[in-house]
mmCIF file of C-alpha atoms and ligand atoms in Angstrom:
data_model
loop_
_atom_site.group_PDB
_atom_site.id
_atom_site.type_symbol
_atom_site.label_atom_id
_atom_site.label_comp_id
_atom_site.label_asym_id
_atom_site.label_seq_id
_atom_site.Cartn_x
_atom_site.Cartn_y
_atom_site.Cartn_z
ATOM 1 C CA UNK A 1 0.000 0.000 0.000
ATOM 2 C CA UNK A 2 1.340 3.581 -0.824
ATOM 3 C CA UNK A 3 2.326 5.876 2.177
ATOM 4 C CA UNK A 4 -0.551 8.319 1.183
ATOM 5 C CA UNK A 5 -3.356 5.614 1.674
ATOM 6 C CA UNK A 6 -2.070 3.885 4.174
ATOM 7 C CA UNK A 7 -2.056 7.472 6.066
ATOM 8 C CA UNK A 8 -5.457 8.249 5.405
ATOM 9 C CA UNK A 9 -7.241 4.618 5.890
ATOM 10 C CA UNK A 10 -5.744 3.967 9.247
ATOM 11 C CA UNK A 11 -8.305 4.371 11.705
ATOM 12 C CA UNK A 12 -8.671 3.188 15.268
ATOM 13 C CA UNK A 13 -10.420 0.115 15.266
ATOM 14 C CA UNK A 14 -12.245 -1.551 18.853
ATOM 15 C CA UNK A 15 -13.588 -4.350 17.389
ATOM 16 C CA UNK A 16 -11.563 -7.418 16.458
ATOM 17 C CA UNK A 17 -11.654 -10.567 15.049
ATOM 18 C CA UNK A 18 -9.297 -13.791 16.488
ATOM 19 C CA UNK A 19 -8.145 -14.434 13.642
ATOM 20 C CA UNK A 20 -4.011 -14.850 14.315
ATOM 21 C CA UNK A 21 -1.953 -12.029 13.010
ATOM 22 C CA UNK A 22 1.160 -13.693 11.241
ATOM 23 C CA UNK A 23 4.389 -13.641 12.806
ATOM 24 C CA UNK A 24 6.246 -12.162 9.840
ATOM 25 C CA UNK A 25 3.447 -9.088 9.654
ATOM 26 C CA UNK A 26 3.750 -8.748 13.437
ATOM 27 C CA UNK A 27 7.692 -8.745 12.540
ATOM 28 C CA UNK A 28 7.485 -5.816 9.704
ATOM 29 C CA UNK A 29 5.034 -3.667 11.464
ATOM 30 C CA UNK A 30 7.642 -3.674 14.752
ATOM 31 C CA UNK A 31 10.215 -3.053 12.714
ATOM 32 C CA UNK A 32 8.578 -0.234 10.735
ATOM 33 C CA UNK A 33 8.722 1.286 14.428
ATOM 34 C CA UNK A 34 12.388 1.298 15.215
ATOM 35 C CA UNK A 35 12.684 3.183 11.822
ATOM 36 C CA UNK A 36 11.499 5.620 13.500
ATOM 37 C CA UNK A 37 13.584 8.856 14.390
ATOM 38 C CA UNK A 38 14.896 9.083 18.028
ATOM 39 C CA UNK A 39 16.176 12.029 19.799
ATOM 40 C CA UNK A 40 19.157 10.907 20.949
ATOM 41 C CA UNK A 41 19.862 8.113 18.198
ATOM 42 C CA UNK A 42 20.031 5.405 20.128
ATOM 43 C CA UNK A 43 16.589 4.060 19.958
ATOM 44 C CA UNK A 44 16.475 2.209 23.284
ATOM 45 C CA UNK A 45 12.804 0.552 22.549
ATOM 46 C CA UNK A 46 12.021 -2.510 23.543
ATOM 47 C CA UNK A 47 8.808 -4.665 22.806
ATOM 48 C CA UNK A 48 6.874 -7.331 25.114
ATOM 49 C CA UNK A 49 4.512 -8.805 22.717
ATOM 50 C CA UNK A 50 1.475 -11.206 24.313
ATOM 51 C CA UNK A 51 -0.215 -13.610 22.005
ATOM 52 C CA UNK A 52 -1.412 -15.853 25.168
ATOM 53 C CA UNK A 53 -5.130 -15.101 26.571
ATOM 54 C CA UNK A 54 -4.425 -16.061 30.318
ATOM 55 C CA UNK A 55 -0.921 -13.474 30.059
ATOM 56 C CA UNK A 56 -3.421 -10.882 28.487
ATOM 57 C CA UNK A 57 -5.857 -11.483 31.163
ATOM 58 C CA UNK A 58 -3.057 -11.034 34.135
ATOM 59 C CA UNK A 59 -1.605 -7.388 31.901
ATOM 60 C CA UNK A 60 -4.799 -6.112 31.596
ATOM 61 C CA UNK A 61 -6.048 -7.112 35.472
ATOM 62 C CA UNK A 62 -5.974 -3.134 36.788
ATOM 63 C CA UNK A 63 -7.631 -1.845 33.491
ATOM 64 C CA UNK A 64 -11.083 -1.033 34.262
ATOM 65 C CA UNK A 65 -13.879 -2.121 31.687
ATOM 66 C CA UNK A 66 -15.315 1.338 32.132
ATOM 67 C CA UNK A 67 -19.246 -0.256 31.133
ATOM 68 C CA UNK A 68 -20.298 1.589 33.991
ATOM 69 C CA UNK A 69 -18.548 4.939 33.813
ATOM 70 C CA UNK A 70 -18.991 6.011 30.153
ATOM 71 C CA UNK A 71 -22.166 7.808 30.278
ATOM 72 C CA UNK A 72 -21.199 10.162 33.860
ATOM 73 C CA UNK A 73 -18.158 10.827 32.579
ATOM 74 C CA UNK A 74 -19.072 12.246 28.901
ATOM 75 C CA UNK A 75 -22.313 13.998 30.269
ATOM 76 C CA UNK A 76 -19.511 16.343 32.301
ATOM 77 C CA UNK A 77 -17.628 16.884 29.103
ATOM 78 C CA UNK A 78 -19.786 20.274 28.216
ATOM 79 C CA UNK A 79 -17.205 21.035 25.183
ATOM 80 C CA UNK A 80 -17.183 18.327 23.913
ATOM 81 C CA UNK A 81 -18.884 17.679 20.135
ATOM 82 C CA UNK A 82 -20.753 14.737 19.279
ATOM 83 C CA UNK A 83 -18.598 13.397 17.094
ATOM 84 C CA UNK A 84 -16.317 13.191 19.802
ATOM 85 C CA UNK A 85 -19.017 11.912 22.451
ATOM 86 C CA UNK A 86 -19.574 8.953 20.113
ATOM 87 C CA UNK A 87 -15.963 8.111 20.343
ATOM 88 C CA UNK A 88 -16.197 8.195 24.347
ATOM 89 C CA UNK A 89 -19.468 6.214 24.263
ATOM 90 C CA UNK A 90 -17.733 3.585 21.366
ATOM 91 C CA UNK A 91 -14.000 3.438 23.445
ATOM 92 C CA UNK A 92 -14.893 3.642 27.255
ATOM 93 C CA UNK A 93 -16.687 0.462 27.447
ATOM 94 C CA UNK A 94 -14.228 -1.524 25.103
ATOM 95 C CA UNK A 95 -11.218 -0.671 26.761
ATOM 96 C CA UNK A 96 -10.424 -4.293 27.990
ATOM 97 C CA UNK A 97 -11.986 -5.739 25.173
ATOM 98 C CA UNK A 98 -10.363 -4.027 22.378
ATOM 99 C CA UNK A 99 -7.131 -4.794 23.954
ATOM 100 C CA UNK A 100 -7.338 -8.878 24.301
ATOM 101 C CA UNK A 101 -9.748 -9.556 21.553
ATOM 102 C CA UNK A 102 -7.260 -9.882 18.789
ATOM 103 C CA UNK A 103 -4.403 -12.153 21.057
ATOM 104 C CA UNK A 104 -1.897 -9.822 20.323
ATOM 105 C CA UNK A 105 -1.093 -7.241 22.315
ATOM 106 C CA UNK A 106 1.969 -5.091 22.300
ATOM 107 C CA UNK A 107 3.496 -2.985 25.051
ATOM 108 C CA UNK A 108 6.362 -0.379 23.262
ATOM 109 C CA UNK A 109 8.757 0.352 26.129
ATOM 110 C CA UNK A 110 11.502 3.144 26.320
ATOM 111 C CA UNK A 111 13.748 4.242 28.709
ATOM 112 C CA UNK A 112 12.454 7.526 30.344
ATOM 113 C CA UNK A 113 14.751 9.827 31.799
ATOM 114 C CA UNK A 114 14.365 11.261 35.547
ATOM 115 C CA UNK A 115 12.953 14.601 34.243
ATOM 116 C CA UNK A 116 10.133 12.934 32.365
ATOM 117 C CA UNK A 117 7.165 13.549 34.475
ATOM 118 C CA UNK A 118 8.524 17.201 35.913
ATOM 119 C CA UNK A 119 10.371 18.240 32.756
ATOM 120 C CA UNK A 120 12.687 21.356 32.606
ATOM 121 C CA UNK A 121 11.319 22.448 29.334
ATOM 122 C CA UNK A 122 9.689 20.410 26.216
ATOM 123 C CA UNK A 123 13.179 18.926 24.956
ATOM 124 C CA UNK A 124 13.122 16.585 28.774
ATOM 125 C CA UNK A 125 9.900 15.194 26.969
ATOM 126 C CA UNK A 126 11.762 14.066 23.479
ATOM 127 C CA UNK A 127 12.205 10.520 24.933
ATOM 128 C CA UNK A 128 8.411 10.404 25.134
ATOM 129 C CA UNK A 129 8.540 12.406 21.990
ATOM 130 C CA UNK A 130 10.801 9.685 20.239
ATOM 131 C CA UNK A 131 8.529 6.745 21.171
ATOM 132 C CA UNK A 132 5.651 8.032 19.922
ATOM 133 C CA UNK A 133 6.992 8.569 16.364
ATOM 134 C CA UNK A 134 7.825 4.916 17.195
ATOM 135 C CA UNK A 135 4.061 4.604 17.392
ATOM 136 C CA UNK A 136 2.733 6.092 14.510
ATOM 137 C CA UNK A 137 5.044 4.329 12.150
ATOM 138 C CA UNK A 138 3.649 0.798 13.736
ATOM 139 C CA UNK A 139 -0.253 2.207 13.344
ATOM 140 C CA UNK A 140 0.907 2.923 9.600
ATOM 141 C CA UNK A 141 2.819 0.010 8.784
ATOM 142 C CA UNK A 142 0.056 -2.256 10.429
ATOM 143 C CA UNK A 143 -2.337 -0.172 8.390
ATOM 144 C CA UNK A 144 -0.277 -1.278 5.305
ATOM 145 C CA UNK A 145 -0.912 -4.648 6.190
ATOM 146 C CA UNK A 146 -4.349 -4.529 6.291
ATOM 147 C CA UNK A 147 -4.448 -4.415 9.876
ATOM 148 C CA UNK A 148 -6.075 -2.558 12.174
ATOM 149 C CA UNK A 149 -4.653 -0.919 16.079
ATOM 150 C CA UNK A 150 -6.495 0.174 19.055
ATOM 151 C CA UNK A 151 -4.200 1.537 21.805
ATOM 152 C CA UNK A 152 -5.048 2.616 25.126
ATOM 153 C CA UNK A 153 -2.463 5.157 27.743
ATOM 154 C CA UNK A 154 -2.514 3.644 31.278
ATOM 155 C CA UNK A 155 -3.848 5.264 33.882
ATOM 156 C CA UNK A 156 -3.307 5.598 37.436
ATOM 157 C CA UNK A 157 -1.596 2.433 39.035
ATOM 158 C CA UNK A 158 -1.745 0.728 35.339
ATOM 159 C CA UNK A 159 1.916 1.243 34.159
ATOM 160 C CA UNK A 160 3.882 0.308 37.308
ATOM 161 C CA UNK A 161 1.827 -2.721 37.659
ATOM 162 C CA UNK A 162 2.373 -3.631 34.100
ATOM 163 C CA UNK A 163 6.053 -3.276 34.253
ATOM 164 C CA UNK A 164 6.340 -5.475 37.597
ATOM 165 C CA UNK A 165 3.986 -7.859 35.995
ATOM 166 C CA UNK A 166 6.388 -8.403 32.621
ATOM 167 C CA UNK A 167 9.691 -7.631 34.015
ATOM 168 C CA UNK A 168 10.759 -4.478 32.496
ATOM 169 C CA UNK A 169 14.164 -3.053 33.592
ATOM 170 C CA UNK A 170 14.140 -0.352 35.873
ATOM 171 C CA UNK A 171 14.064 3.109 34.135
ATOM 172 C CA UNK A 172 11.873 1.480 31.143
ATOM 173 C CA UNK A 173 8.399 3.124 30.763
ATOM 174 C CA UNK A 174 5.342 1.854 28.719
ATOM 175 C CA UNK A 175 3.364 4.947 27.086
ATOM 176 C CA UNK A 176 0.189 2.927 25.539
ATOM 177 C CA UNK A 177 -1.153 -0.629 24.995
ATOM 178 C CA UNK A 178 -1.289 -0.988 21.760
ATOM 179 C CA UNK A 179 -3.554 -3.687 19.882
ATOM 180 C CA UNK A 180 -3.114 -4.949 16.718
ATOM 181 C CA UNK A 181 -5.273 -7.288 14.525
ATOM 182 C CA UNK A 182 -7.840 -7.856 11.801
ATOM 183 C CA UNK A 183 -11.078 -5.881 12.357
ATOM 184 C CA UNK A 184 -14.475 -7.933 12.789
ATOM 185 C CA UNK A 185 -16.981 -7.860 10.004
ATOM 186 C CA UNK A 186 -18.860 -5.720 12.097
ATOM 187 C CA UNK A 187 -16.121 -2.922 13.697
ATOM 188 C CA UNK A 188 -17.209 0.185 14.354
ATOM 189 C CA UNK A 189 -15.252 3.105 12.461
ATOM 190 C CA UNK A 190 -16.129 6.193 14.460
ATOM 191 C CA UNK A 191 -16.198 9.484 12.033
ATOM 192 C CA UNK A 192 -13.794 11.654 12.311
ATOM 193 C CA UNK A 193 -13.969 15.226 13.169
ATOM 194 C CA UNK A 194 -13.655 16.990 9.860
ATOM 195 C CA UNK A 195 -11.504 19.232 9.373
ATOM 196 C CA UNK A 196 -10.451 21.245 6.683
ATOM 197 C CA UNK A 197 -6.784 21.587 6.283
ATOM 198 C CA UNK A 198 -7.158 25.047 4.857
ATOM 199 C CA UNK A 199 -8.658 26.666 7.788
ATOM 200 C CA UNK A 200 -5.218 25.550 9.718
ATOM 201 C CA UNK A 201 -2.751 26.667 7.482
ATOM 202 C CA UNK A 202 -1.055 30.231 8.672
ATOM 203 C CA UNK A 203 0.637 31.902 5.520
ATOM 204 C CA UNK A 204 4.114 33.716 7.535
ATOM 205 C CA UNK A 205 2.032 34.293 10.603
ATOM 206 C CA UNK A 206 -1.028 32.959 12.830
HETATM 207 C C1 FMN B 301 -2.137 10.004 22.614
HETATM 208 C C2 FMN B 301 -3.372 9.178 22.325
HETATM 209 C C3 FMN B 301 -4.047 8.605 23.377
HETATM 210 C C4 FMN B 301 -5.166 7.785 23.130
HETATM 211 N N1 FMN B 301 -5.748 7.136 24.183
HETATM 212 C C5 FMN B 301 -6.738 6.258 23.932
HETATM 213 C C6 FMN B 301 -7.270 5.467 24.996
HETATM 214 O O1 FMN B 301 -6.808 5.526 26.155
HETATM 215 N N2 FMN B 301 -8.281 4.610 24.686
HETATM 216 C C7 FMN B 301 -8.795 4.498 23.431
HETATM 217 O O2 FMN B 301 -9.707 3.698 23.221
HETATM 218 N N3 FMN B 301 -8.297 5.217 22.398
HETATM 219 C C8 FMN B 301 -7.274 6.084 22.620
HETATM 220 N N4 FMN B 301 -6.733 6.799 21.583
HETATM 221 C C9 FMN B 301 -7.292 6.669 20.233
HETATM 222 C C10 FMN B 301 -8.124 7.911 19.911
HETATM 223 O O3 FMN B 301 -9.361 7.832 20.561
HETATM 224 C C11 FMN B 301 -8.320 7.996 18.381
HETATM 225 O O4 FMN B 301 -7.064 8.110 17.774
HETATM 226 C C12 FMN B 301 -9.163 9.213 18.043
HETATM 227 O O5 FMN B 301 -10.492 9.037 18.462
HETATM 228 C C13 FMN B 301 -9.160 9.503 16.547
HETATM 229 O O6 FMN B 301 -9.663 8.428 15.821
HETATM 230 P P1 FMN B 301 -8.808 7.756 14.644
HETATM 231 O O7 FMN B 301 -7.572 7.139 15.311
HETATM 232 O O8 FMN B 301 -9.702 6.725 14.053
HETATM 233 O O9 FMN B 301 -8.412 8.841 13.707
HETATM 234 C C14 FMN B 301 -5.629 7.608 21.807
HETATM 235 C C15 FMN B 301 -4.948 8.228 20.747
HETATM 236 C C16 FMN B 301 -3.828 8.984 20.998
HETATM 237 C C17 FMN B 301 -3.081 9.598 19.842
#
C-alpha cells in the first residue's frame, strides 16, 4: 500500500476478530517502528509482545472495563462535540476488550529519563517524543498490512503494575497498549472530526 493511503485509511479500530496475526506481519510492522527517528539516536525501545489469553488477562487485570462509567463521565464533558461523544461512548466500554480480543497485544517500552514527568522544558519530553513517532510508524505500517490498532495510555496504578507484571528493567516506561489485529466484520469506524486543512494553514504568521 502507498504511504498516502495507508495514512489516510488507518483508523482506530475496537472491534476485532481472532483471527491470528502472522508472525512475519507482526515482525514488519515492529520493525517499521524502530525506523522511526529518536532524539538521541540510540533508539532504546524494547517490545513485550502477548499472544497468550491467560498473560493478556493477568496485563490487563488493573484496566477497568469502564461499562459503567462512560455515560457520567461524557455527560460532564460540556465542550465536547458529538462526534467526539460517540468516540467516548464507542472506546470507554471496550477498553479491555479491544485490547485482548485480537491475542496480540503489544506494550512499546523506552527508557524515560528522571525529568520525564517534571520536565525542565519540552526537549526533557523528546524521549516520550521519540517513542511516539515509534508509534505512529507501527499504526501505519500495520495499516499497510491490512491491519487494524487500538491503543489505550494507562492510567493511574496501570503502568507500574504492568512493568512489575512483565519484568521491564528499571528506568523502562510503557506509554500505551497498543492492539493490533484484523477488524471484525462488524467494527465500528467512528467518524472523524472533519476538518479542513485550509482553515489551519497560517501563511508567515497565525
Ligand atoms: C495520545 C493518544 C491517546 C489515546 N488514548 C486512547 C485510549 O486511552 N483509549 C482508546 O480507546 N483510544 C485512545 N486513543 C485513540 C483515539 O481515541 C483515536 O485516535 C481518536 O479518536 C481519533 O480516531 P482515529 O484514530 O480513528 O483517527 C488515543 C490516541 C492517541 C493519539
Amino acid at each position: 500500500m502507498e504511504l498516502y493511503e495507508a495514512i489516510q485509511k488507518r483508523r482506530t479500530v475496537r472491534d476485532f476478530s481472532t483471527k491470528r496475526v502472522p508472525d512475519d506481519v507482526l515482525n514488519r510492522i515492529l520493525e517499521a517502528g524502530v525506523k522511526a527517528p529518536s532524539h538521541d539516536h540510540a533508539r532504546d525501545w524494547h517490545f513485550v509482545v502477548l499472544r497468550d489469553p491467560k498473560r493478556i488477562a493477568e496485563v490487563l487485570k488493573h484496566v477497568n472495563s469502564g461499562a459503567e462509567v462512560q455515560t457520567d463521565i461524557i455527560n460532564h464533558w460540556e465542550t465536547a462535540t458529538e462526534c467526539q461523544k460517540s468516540m467516548y461512548y464507542d472506546a470507554l466500554p471496550k477498553q479491555v476488550k479491544m485490547l485482548s480480543q485480537s491475542r496480540c497485544l503489544i506494550l512499546p517500552l523506552f527508557r524515560g529519563g528522571t525529568d520525564l514527568m517534571a520536565p525542565r522544558d519540552i526537549s526533557s519530553l523528546n524521549s516520550f517524543a521519540s517513542i511516539w513517532c515509534l508509534i505512529q510508524n507501527i499504526l501505519l505500517a500495520a495499516t499497510a498490512e491490512g491491519l487494524s490498532c487500538a491503543l489505550r495510555i494507562p492510567i493511574m496504578n496501570e503502568e507500574a503494575y504492568v512493568l512489575k507484571t512483565i519484568h521491564a528493567p528499571e528506568g523502562y516506561r510503557m506509554p500505551c497498549y497498543l492492539a493490533a489485529g484484523y477488524s471484525a466484520p462488524d467494527a465500528r469506524i467512528i467518524q472523524q472530526q472533519d476538518i479542513p486543512f485550509s482553515a489551519r494553514l497560517h501563511a508567515e504568521t497565525w
